[in-house]
């Protein structure tokens, strides 16, 4: 599956727009990450536990995005975007969305 943040696929023509597709995941923090983040905030630096959590969440959201596009018979997803939001204290959502398209062969 081709997915891109651009509105077109280079060197390919879009034959049909199949619709908006998305994939999302809500991830929560755990006590270990919170403790390490608290200590790190004192001395500064990257919060690696949170970085890993968000990287994993983005991967899951992307996999779900692609799966939804495949159900529609898409060859590609254009205009892909990612958003994050706080759902509750200690939990965040990552959503990936874009437009599923069929490419001319």
GROMACS .gro file of N, CA, C and O in nm:
model
  420
    1UNK      N    1   0.085  -0.118   0.000
    1UNK     CA    2   0.000   0.000   0.000
    1UNK      C    3   0.089   0.123   0.000
    1UNK      O    4   0.177   0.137   0.085
    2UNK      N    5   0.064   0.212  -0.093
    2UNK     CA    6   0.133   0.340  -0.097
    2UNK      C    7   0.056   0.437  -0.009
    2UNK      O    8  -0.066   0.447  -0.021
    3UNK      N    9   0.124   0.506   0.081
    3UNK     CA   10   0.058   0.614   0.153
    3UNK      C   11   0.153   0.732   0.161
    3UNK      O   12   0.272   0.716   0.179
    4UNK      N   13   0.095   0.850   0.140
    4UNK     CA   14   0.177   0.970   0.127
    4UNK      C   15   0.105   1.091   0.183
    4UNK      O   16  -0.018   1.095   0.184
    5UNK      N   17   0.181   1.187   0.229
    5UNK     CA   18   0.121   1.310   0.280
    5UNK      C   19   0.085   1.405   0.167
    5UNK      O   20   0.013   1.502   0.188
    6UNK      N   21   0.133   1.378   0.046
    6UNK     CA   22   0.100   1.462  -0.069
    6UNK      C   23  -0.039   1.428  -0.121
    6UNK      O   24  -0.096   1.324  -0.087
    7UNK      N   25  -0.092   1.515  -0.205
    7UNK     CA   26  -0.228   1.495  -0.258
    7UNK      C   27  -0.230   1.405  -0.381
    7UNK      O   28  -0.338   1.369  -0.430
    8UNK      N   29  -0.113   1.370  -0.431
    8UNK     CA   30  -0.102   1.282  -0.548
    8UNK      C   31   0.010   1.182  -0.522
    8UNK      O   32   0.090   1.198  -0.430
    9UNK      N   33   0.014   1.081  -0.609
    9UNK     CA   34   0.124   0.985  -0.605
    9UNK      C   35   0.211   1.016  -0.727
    9UNK      O   36   0.161   1.011  -0.840
   10UNK      N   37   0.337   1.051  -0.706
   10UNK     CA   38   0.423   1.087  -0.818
   10UNK      C   39   0.423   0.980  -0.928
   10UNK      O   40   0.428   0.860  -0.899
   11UNK      N   41   0.412   1.025  -1.051
   11UNK     CA   42   0.415   0.939  -1.169
   11UNK      C   43   0.295   0.845  -1.180
   11UNK      O   44   0.297   0.750  -1.257
   12UNK      N   45   0.192   0.867  -1.100
   12UNK     CA   46   0.071   0.783  -1.107
   12UNK      C   47  -0.051   0.872  -1.115
   12UNK      O   48  -0.052   0.984  -1.063
   13UNK      N   49  -0.155   0.823  -1.182
   13UNK     CA   50  -0.279   0.898  -1.195
   13UNK      C   51  -0.387   0.836  -1.108
   13UNK      O   52  -0.403   0.713  -1.106
   14UNK      N   53  -0.459   0.919  -1.035
   14UNK     CA   54  -0.569   0.870  -0.952
   14UNK      C   55  -0.689   0.847  -1.041
   14UNK      O   56  -0.734   0.937  -1.112
   15UNK      N   57  -0.739   0.725  -1.039
   15UNK     CA   58  -0.854   0.687  -1.121
   15UNK      C   59  -0.985   0.711  -1.047
   15UNK      O   60  -1.083   0.753  -1.106
   16UNK      N   61  -0.985   0.683  -0.916
   16UNK     CA   62  -1.108   0.699  -0.838
   16UNK      C   63  -1.075   0.728  -0.693
   16UNK      O   64  -0.977   0.677  -0.639
   17UNK      N   65  -1.157   0.814  -0.633
   17UNK     CA   66  -1.148   0.843  -0.491
   17UNK      C   67  -1.248   0.751  -0.422
   17UNK      O   68  -1.366   0.751  -0.454
   18UNK      N   69  -1.199   0.672  -0.326
   18UNK     CA   70  -1.283   0.573  -0.258
   18UNK      C   71  -1.340   0.623  -0.126
   18UNK      O   72  -1.434   0.565  -0.075
   19UNK      N   73  -1.280   0.727  -0.072
   19UNK     CA   74  -1.333   0.784   0.052
   19UNK      C   75  -1.227   0.807   0.158
   19UNK      O   76  -1.113   0.765   0.145
   20UNK      N   77  -1.269   0.875   0.262
   20UNK     CA   78  -1.181   0.904   0.375
   20UNK      C   79  -1.166   0.777   0.459
   20UNK      O   80  -1.263   0.706   0.485
   21UNK      N   81  -1.043   0.751   0.499
   21UNK     CA   82  -1.014   0.637   0.585
   21UNK      C   83  -0.935   0.686   0.706
   21UNK      O   84  -0.870   0.790   0.701
   22UNK      N   85  -0.945   0.612   0.815
   22UNK     CA   86  -0.869   0.650   0.934
   22UNK      C   87  -0.831   0.528   1.016
   22UNK      O   88  -0.887   0.420   0.998
   23UNK      N   89  -0.738   0.549   1.103
   23UNK     CA   90  -0.696   0.448   1.199
   23UNK      C   91  -0.657   0.520   1.325
   23UNK      O   92  -0.595   0.627   1.318
   24UNK      N   93  -0.696   0.467   1.439
   24UNK     CA   94  -0.660   0.536   1.562
   24UNK      C   95  -0.630   0.436   1.673
   24UNK      O   96  -0.662   0.318   1.664
   25UNK      N   97  -0.566   0.487   1.776
   25UNK     CA   98  -0.537   0.408   1.895
   25UNK      C   99  -0.529   0.504   2.013
   25UNK      O  100  -0.487   0.618   1.999
   26UNK      N  101  -0.576   0.458   2.128
   26UNK     CA  102  -0.564   0.534   2.252
   26UNK      C  103  -0.463   0.459   2.339
   26UNK      O  104  -0.482   0.342   2.368
   27UNK      N  105  -0.357   0.529   2.375
   27UNK     CA  106  -0.252   0.471   2.458
   27UNK      C  107  -0.253   0.537   2.594
   27UNK      O  108  -0.276   0.659   2.605
   28UNK      N  109  -0.227   0.458   2.696
   28UNK     CA  110  -0.218   0.516   2.830
   28UNK      C  111  -0.076   0.503   2.882
   28UNK      O  112   0.000   0.416   2.840
   29UNK      N  113  -0.043   0.591   2.973
   29UNK     CA  114   0.087   0.588   3.038
   29UNK      C  115   0.086   0.477   3.143
   29UNK      O  116  -0.020   0.434   3.188
   30UNK      N  117   0.205   0.433   3.181
   30UNK     CA  118   0.212   0.339   3.292
   30UNK      C  119   0.298   0.400   3.403
   30UNK      O  120   0.367   0.499   3.382
   31UNK      N  121   0.292   0.341   3.518
   31UNK     CA  122   0.360   0.395   3.635
   31UNK      C  123   0.510   0.409   3.612
   31UNK      O  124   0.571   0.509   3.648
   32UNK      N  125   0.571   0.310   3.548
   32UNK     CA  126   0.715   0.314   3.522
   32UNK      C  127   0.753   0.434   3.436
   32UNK      O  128   0.850   0.504   3.463
   33UNK      N  129   0.674   0.459   3.333
   33UNK     CA  130   0.701   0.574   3.246
   33UNK      C  131   0.682   0.704   3.323
   33UNK      O  132   0.757   0.799   3.306
   34UNK      N  133   0.578   0.709   3.407
   34UNK     CA  134   0.551   0.830   3.484
   34UNK      C  135   0.665   0.860   3.581
   34UNK      O  136   0.706   0.975   3.596
   35UNK      N  137   0.717   0.756   3.648
   35UNK     CA  138   0.828   0.776   3.741
   35UNK      C  139   0.952   0.828   3.669
   35UNK      O  140   1.016   0.923   3.713
   36UNK      N  141   0.984   0.764   3.556
   36UNK     CA  142   1.103   0.806   3.481
   36UNK      C  143   1.084   0.947   3.424
   36UNK      O  144   1.177   1.026   3.424
   37UNK      N  145   0.963   0.979   3.378
   37UNK     CA  146   0.936   1.113   3.325
   37UNK      C  147   0.951   1.217   3.436
   37UNK      O  148   1.004   1.326   3.413
   38UNK      N  149   0.905   1.184   3.556
   38UNK     CA  150   0.918   1.275   3.668
   38UNK      C  151   1.062   1.302   3.702
   38UNK      O  152   1.101   1.417   3.725
   39UNK      N  153   1.144   1.198   3.701
   39UNK     CA  154   1.287   1.215   3.730
   39UNK      C  155   1.355   1.293   3.618
   39UNK      O  156   1.438   1.381   3.642
   40UNK      N  157   1.319   1.262   3.494
   40UNK     CA  158   1.381   1.327   3.379
   40UNK      C  159   1.345   1.476   3.374
   40UNK      O  160   1.425   1.558   3.331
   41UNK      N  161   1.225   1.510   3.422
   41UNK     CA  162   1.185   1.651   3.419
   41UNK      C  163   1.271   1.736   3.513
   41UNK      O  164   1.283   1.856   3.494
   42UNK      N  165   1.332   1.672   3.610
   42UNK     CA  166   1.420   1.744   3.703
   42UNK      C  167   1.553   1.779   3.634
   42UNK      O  168   1.602   1.891   3.645
   43UNK      N  169   1.609   1.683   3.558
   43UNK     CA  170   1.740   1.704   3.496
   43UNK      C  171   1.730   1.742   3.349
   43UNK      O  172   1.828   1.785   3.290
   44UNK      N  173   1.616   1.725   3.288
   44UNK     CA  174   1.597   1.757   3.147
   44UNK      C  175   1.636   1.642   3.057
   44UNK      O  176   1.701   1.548   3.098
   45UNK      N  177   1.593   1.650   2.932
   45UNK     CA  178   1.627   1.547   2.834
   45UNK      C  179   1.504   1.479   2.779
   45UNK      O  180   1.391   1.507   2.819
   46UNK      N  181   1.528   1.391   2.686
   46UNK     CA  182   1.420   1.319   2.619
   46UNK      C  183   1.352   1.221   2.713
   46UNK      O  184   1.418   1.152   2.791
   47UNK      N  185   1.222   1.213   2.703
   47UNK     CA  186   1.144   1.115   2.779
   47UNK      C  187   1.127   0.992   2.690
   47UNK      O  188   1.027   0.976   2.620
   48UNK      N  189   1.226   0.906   2.689
   48UNK     CA  190   1.233   0.794   2.594
   48UNK      C  191   1.115   0.699   2.607
   48UNK      O  192   1.067   0.646   2.507
   49UNK      N  193   1.066   0.679   2.727
   49UNK     CA  194   0.950   0.590   2.745
   49UNK      C  195   0.828   0.643   2.671
   49UNK      O  196   0.755   0.569   2.606
   50UNK      N  197   0.808   0.774   2.677
   50UNK     CA  198   0.695   0.836   2.606
   50UNK      C  199   0.718   0.836   2.456
   50UNK      O  200   0.627   0.815   2.377
   51UNK      N  201   0.843   0.860   2.415
   51UNK     CA  202   0.875   0.856   2.273
   51UNK      C  203   0.845   0.718   2.216
   51UNK      O  204   0.783   0.706   2.110
   52UNK      N  205   0.886   0.614   2.286
   52UNK     CA  206   0.859   0.477   2.242
   52UNK      C  207   0.710   0.449   2.238
   52UNK      O  208   0.660   0.386   2.144
   53UNK      N  209   0.637   0.496   2.339
   53UNK     CA  210   0.493   0.475   2.343
   53UNK      C  211   0.424   0.541   2.224
   53UNK      O  212   0.339   0.481   2.158
   54UNK      N  213   0.462   0.664   2.193
   54UNK     CA  214   0.400   0.735   2.082
   54UNK      C  215   0.440   0.676   1.946
   54UNK      O  216   0.360   0.673   1.854
   55UNK      N  217   0.563   0.629   1.935
   55UNK     CA  218   0.607   0.564   1.812
   55UNK      C  219   0.525   0.437   1.788
   55UNK      O  220   0.479   0.412   1.677
   56UNK      N  221   0.506   0.359   1.893
   56UNK     CA  222   0.425   0.238   1.883
   56UNK      C  223   0.280   0.272   1.847
   56UNK      O  224   0.219   0.208   1.761
   57UNK      N  225   0.225   0.374   1.909
   57UNK     CA  226   0.087   0.414   1.882
   57UNK      C  227   0.072   0.461   1.737
   57UNK      O  228  -0.025   0.428   1.670
   58UNK      N  229   0.169   0.537   1.687
   58UNK     CA  230   0.164   0.583   1.548
   58UNK      C  231   0.169   0.465   1.451
   58UNK      O  232   0.097   0.462   1.351
   59UNK      N  233   0.251   0.366   1.482
   59UNK     CA  234   0.259   0.246   1.398
   59UNK      C  235   0.125   0.172   1.395
   59UNK      O  236   0.079   0.131   1.289
   60UNK      N  237   0.063   0.156   1.511
   60UNK     CA  238  -0.067   0.088   1.518
   60UNK      C  239  -0.172   0.166   1.440
   60UNK      O  240  -0.249   0.108   1.363
   61UNK      N  241  -0.176   0.297   1.459
   61UNK     CA  242  -0.274   0.381   1.388
   61UNK      C  243  -0.255   0.370   1.237
   61UNK      O  244  -0.352   0.360   1.161
   62UNK      N  245  -0.129   0.368   1.192
   62UNK     CA  246  -0.100   0.356   1.048
   62UNK      C  247  -0.143   0.221   0.995
   62UNK      O  248  -0.203   0.211   0.887
   63UNK      N  249  -0.117   0.114   1.070
   63UNK     CA  250  -0.159  -0.020   1.028
   63UNK      C  251  -0.311  -0.026   1.014
   63UNK      O  252  -0.364  -0.086   0.920
   64UNK      N  253  -0.383   0.035   1.106
   64UNK     CA  254  -0.529   0.036   1.100
   64UNK      C  255  -0.579   0.121   0.983
   64UNK      O  256  -0.679   0.087   0.919
   65UNK      N  257  -0.511   0.231   0.954
   65UNK     CA  258  -0.543   0.314   0.839
   65UNK      C  259  -0.531   0.233   0.710
   65UNK      O  260  -0.622   0.232   0.626
   66UNK      N  261  -0.420   0.165   0.695
   66UNK     CA  262  -0.396   0.085   0.575
   66UNK      C  263  -0.499  -0.028   0.564
   66UNK      O  264  -0.552  -0.053   0.456
   67UNK      N  265  -0.531  -0.094   0.674
   67UNK     CA  266  -0.629  -0.203   0.672
   67UNK      C  267  -0.766  -0.152   0.625
   67UNK      O  268  -0.834  -0.219   0.547
   68UNK      N  269  -0.805  -0.033   0.669
   68UNK     CA  270  -0.934   0.023   0.628
   68UNK      C  271  -0.933   0.054   0.478
   68UNK      O  272  -1.030   0.028   0.408
   69UNK      N  273  -0.822   0.106   0.429
   69UNK     CA  274  -0.810   0.136   0.285
   69UNK      C  275  -0.812   0.007   0.203
   69UNK      O  276  -0.875   0.002   0.096
   70UNK      N  277  -0.747  -0.097   0.252
   70UNK     CA  278  -0.746  -0.225   0.181
   70UNK      C  279  -0.887  -0.283   0.169
   70UNK      O  280  -0.923  -0.342   0.068
   71UNK      N  281  -0.969  -0.266   0.272
   71UNK     CA  282  -1.107  -0.313   0.268
   71UNK      C  283  -1.185  -0.247   0.154
   71UNK      O  284  -1.278  -0.307   0.100
   72UNK      N  285  -1.147  -0.123   0.120
   72UNK     CA  286  -1.215  -0.051   0.012
   72UNK      C  287  -1.155  -0.084  -0.125
   72UNK      O  288  -1.203  -0.037  -0.227
   73UNK      N  289  -1.048  -0.163  -0.126
   73UNK     CA  290  -0.982  -0.196  -0.252
   73UNK      C  291  -0.887  -0.089  -0.302
   73UNK      O  292  -0.858  -0.081  -0.420
   74UNK      N  293  -0.838  -0.006  -0.212
   74UNK     CA  294  -0.750   0.105  -0.250
   74UNK      C  295  -0.611   0.056  -0.286
   74UNK      O  296  -0.563  -0.045  -0.236
   75UNK      N  297  -0.547   0.133  -0.374
   75UNK     CA  298  -0.406   0.110  -0.408
   75UNK      C  299  -0.316   0.204  -0.329
   75UNK      O  300  -0.197   0.179  -0.314
   76UNK      N  301  -0.375   0.316  -0.284
   76UNK     CA  302  -0.295   0.417  -0.216
   76UNK      C  303  -0.383   0.500  -0.123
   76UNK      O  304  -0.506   0.498  -0.135
   77UNK      N  305  -0.316   0.571  -0.032
   77UNK     CA  306  -0.383   0.667   0.055
   77UNK      C  307  -0.306   0.798   0.039
   77UNK      O  308  -0.185   0.802   0.059
   78UNK      N  309  -0.377   0.902   0.001
   78UNK     CA  310  -0.313   1.032  -0.020
   78UNK      C  311  -0.360   1.129   0.089
   78UNK      O  312  -0.462   1.108   0.152
   79UNK      N  313  -0.280   1.235   0.107
   79UNK     CA  314  -0.316   1.337   0.204
   79UNK      C  315  -0.314   1.286   0.347
   79UNK      O  316  -0.391   1.332   0.431
   80UNK      N  317  -0.225   1.193   0.377
   80UNK     CA  318  -0.220   1.134   0.512
   80UNK      C  319  -0.177   1.239   0.614
   80UNK      O  320  -0.084   1.315   0.593
   81UNK      N  321  -0.249   1.241   0.725
   81UNK     CA  322  -0.219   1.332   0.836
   81UNK      C  323  -0.227   1.254   0.967
   81UNK      O  324  -0.298   1.154   0.977
   82UNK      N  325  -0.159   1.304   1.068
   82UNK     CA  326  -0.163   1.247   1.202
   82UNK      C  327  -0.207   1.355   1.299
   82UNK      O  328  -0.164   1.469   1.289
   83UNK      N  329  -0.292   1.318   1.393
   83UNK     CA  330  -0.331   1.410   1.499
   83UNK      C  331  -0.317   1.338   1.633
   83UNK      O  332  -0.323   1.217   1.640
   84UNK      N  333  -0.300   1.417   1.736
   84UNK     CA  334  -0.298   1.363   1.872
   84UNK      C  335  -0.394   1.444   1.957
   84UNK      O  336  -0.417   1.562   1.930
   85UNK      N  337  -0.450   1.379   2.057
   85UNK     CA  338  -0.535   1.450   2.151
   85UNK      C  339  -0.534   1.377   2.284
   85UNK      O  340  -0.507   1.257   2.291
   86UNK      N  341  -0.563   1.449   2.387
   86UNK     CA  342  -0.573   1.392   2.521
   86UNK      C  343  -0.715   1.343   2.541
   86UNK      O  344  -0.810   1.417   2.520
   87UNK      N  345  -0.730   1.216   2.576
   87UNK     CA  346  -0.862   1.158   2.596
   87UNK      C  347  -0.903   1.172   2.743
   87UNK      O  348  -1.011   1.218   2.774
   88UNK      N  349  -0.816   1.130   2.831
   88UNK     CA  350  -0.834   1.147   2.975
   88UNK      C  351  -0.697   1.174   3.034
   88UNK      O  352  -0.596   1.166   2.964
   89UNK      N  353  -0.693   1.200   3.162
   89UNK     CA  354  -0.565   1.219   3.227
   89UNK      C  355  -0.485   1.090   3.215
   89UNK      O  356  -0.528   0.986   3.262
   90UNK      N  357  -0.373   1.097   3.149
   90UNK     CA  358  -0.289   0.979   3.136
   90UNK      C  359  -0.312   0.897   3.011
   90UNK      O  360  -0.250   0.793   2.993
   91UNK      N  361  -0.402   0.939   2.921
   91UNK     CA  362  -0.426   0.863   2.798
   91UNK      C  363  -0.439   0.960   2.680
   91UNK      O  364  -0.504   1.063   2.690
   92UNK      N  365  -0.373   0.924   2.572
   92UNK     CA  366  -0.376   1.006   2.451
   92UNK      C  367  -0.416   0.923   2.331
   92UNK      O  368  -0.390   0.803   2.326
   93UNK      N  369  -0.478   0.990   2.235
   93UNK     CA  370  -0.517   0.924   2.110
   93UNK      C  371  -0.427   0.974   1.999
   93UNK      O  372  -0.396   1.093   1.991
   94UNK      N  373  -0.388   0.881   1.913
   94UNK     CA  374  -0.322   0.918   1.788
   94UNK      C  375  -0.414   0.869   1.677
   94UNK      O  376  -0.458   0.754   1.678
   95UNK      N  377  -0.444   0.959   1.584
   95UNK     CA  378  -0.528   0.923   1.471
   95UNK      C  379  -0.452   0.953   1.342
   95UNK      O  380  -0.388   1.058   1.330
   96UNK      N  381  -0.459   0.859   1.250
   96UNK     CA  382  -0.405   0.878   1.115
   96UNK      C  383  -0.524   0.878   1.021
   96UNK      O  384  -0.615   0.796   1.036
   97UNK      N  385  -0.526   0.972   0.927
   97UNK     CA  386  -0.637   0.975   0.832
   97UNK      C  387  -0.588   1.024   0.696
   97UNK      O  388  -0.483   1.087   0.686
   98UNK      N  389  -0.664   0.989   0.593
   98UNK     CA  390  -0.630   1.028   0.458
   98UNK      C  391  -0.740   0.986   0.363
   98UNK      O  392  -0.847   0.943   0.407
   99UNK      N  393  -0.714   0.996   0.235
   99UNK     CA  394  -0.812   0.962   0.133
   99UNK      C  395  -0.765   0.837   0.058
   99UNK      O  396  -0.656   0.836  -0.001
  100UNK      N  397  -0.849   0.734   0.060
  100UNK     CA  398  -0.819   0.609  -0.012
  100UNK      C  399  -0.850   0.631  -0.160
  100UNK      O  400  -0.954   0.686  -0.194
  101UNK      N  401  -0.756   0.590  -0.245
  101UNK     CA  402  -0.774   0.608  -0.388
  101UNK      C  403  -0.737   0.482  -0.465
  101UNK      O  404  -0.662   0.397  -0.417
  102UNK      N  405  -0.792   0.473  -0.584
  102UNK     CA  406  -0.757   0.366  -0.679
  102UNK      C  407  -0.671   0.432  -0.786
  102UNK      O  408  -0.706   0.540  -0.837
  103UNK      N  409  -0.557   0.373  -0.816
  103UNK     CA  410  -0.466   0.429  -0.915
  103UNK      C  411  -0.488   0.365  -1.051
  103UNK      O  412  -0.520   0.245  -1.061
  104UNK      N  413  -0.470   0.445  -1.156
  104UNK     CA  414  -0.480   0.393  -1.294
  104UNK      C  415  -0.361   0.299  -1.317
  104UNK      O  416  -0.250   0.330  -1.280
  105UNK      N  417  -0.391   0.186  -1.378
  105UNK     CA  418  -0.282   0.089  -1.404
  105UNK      C  419  -0.220   0.107  -1.538
  105UNK      O  420  -0.267   0.173  -1.624
   0.00000   0.00000   0.00000
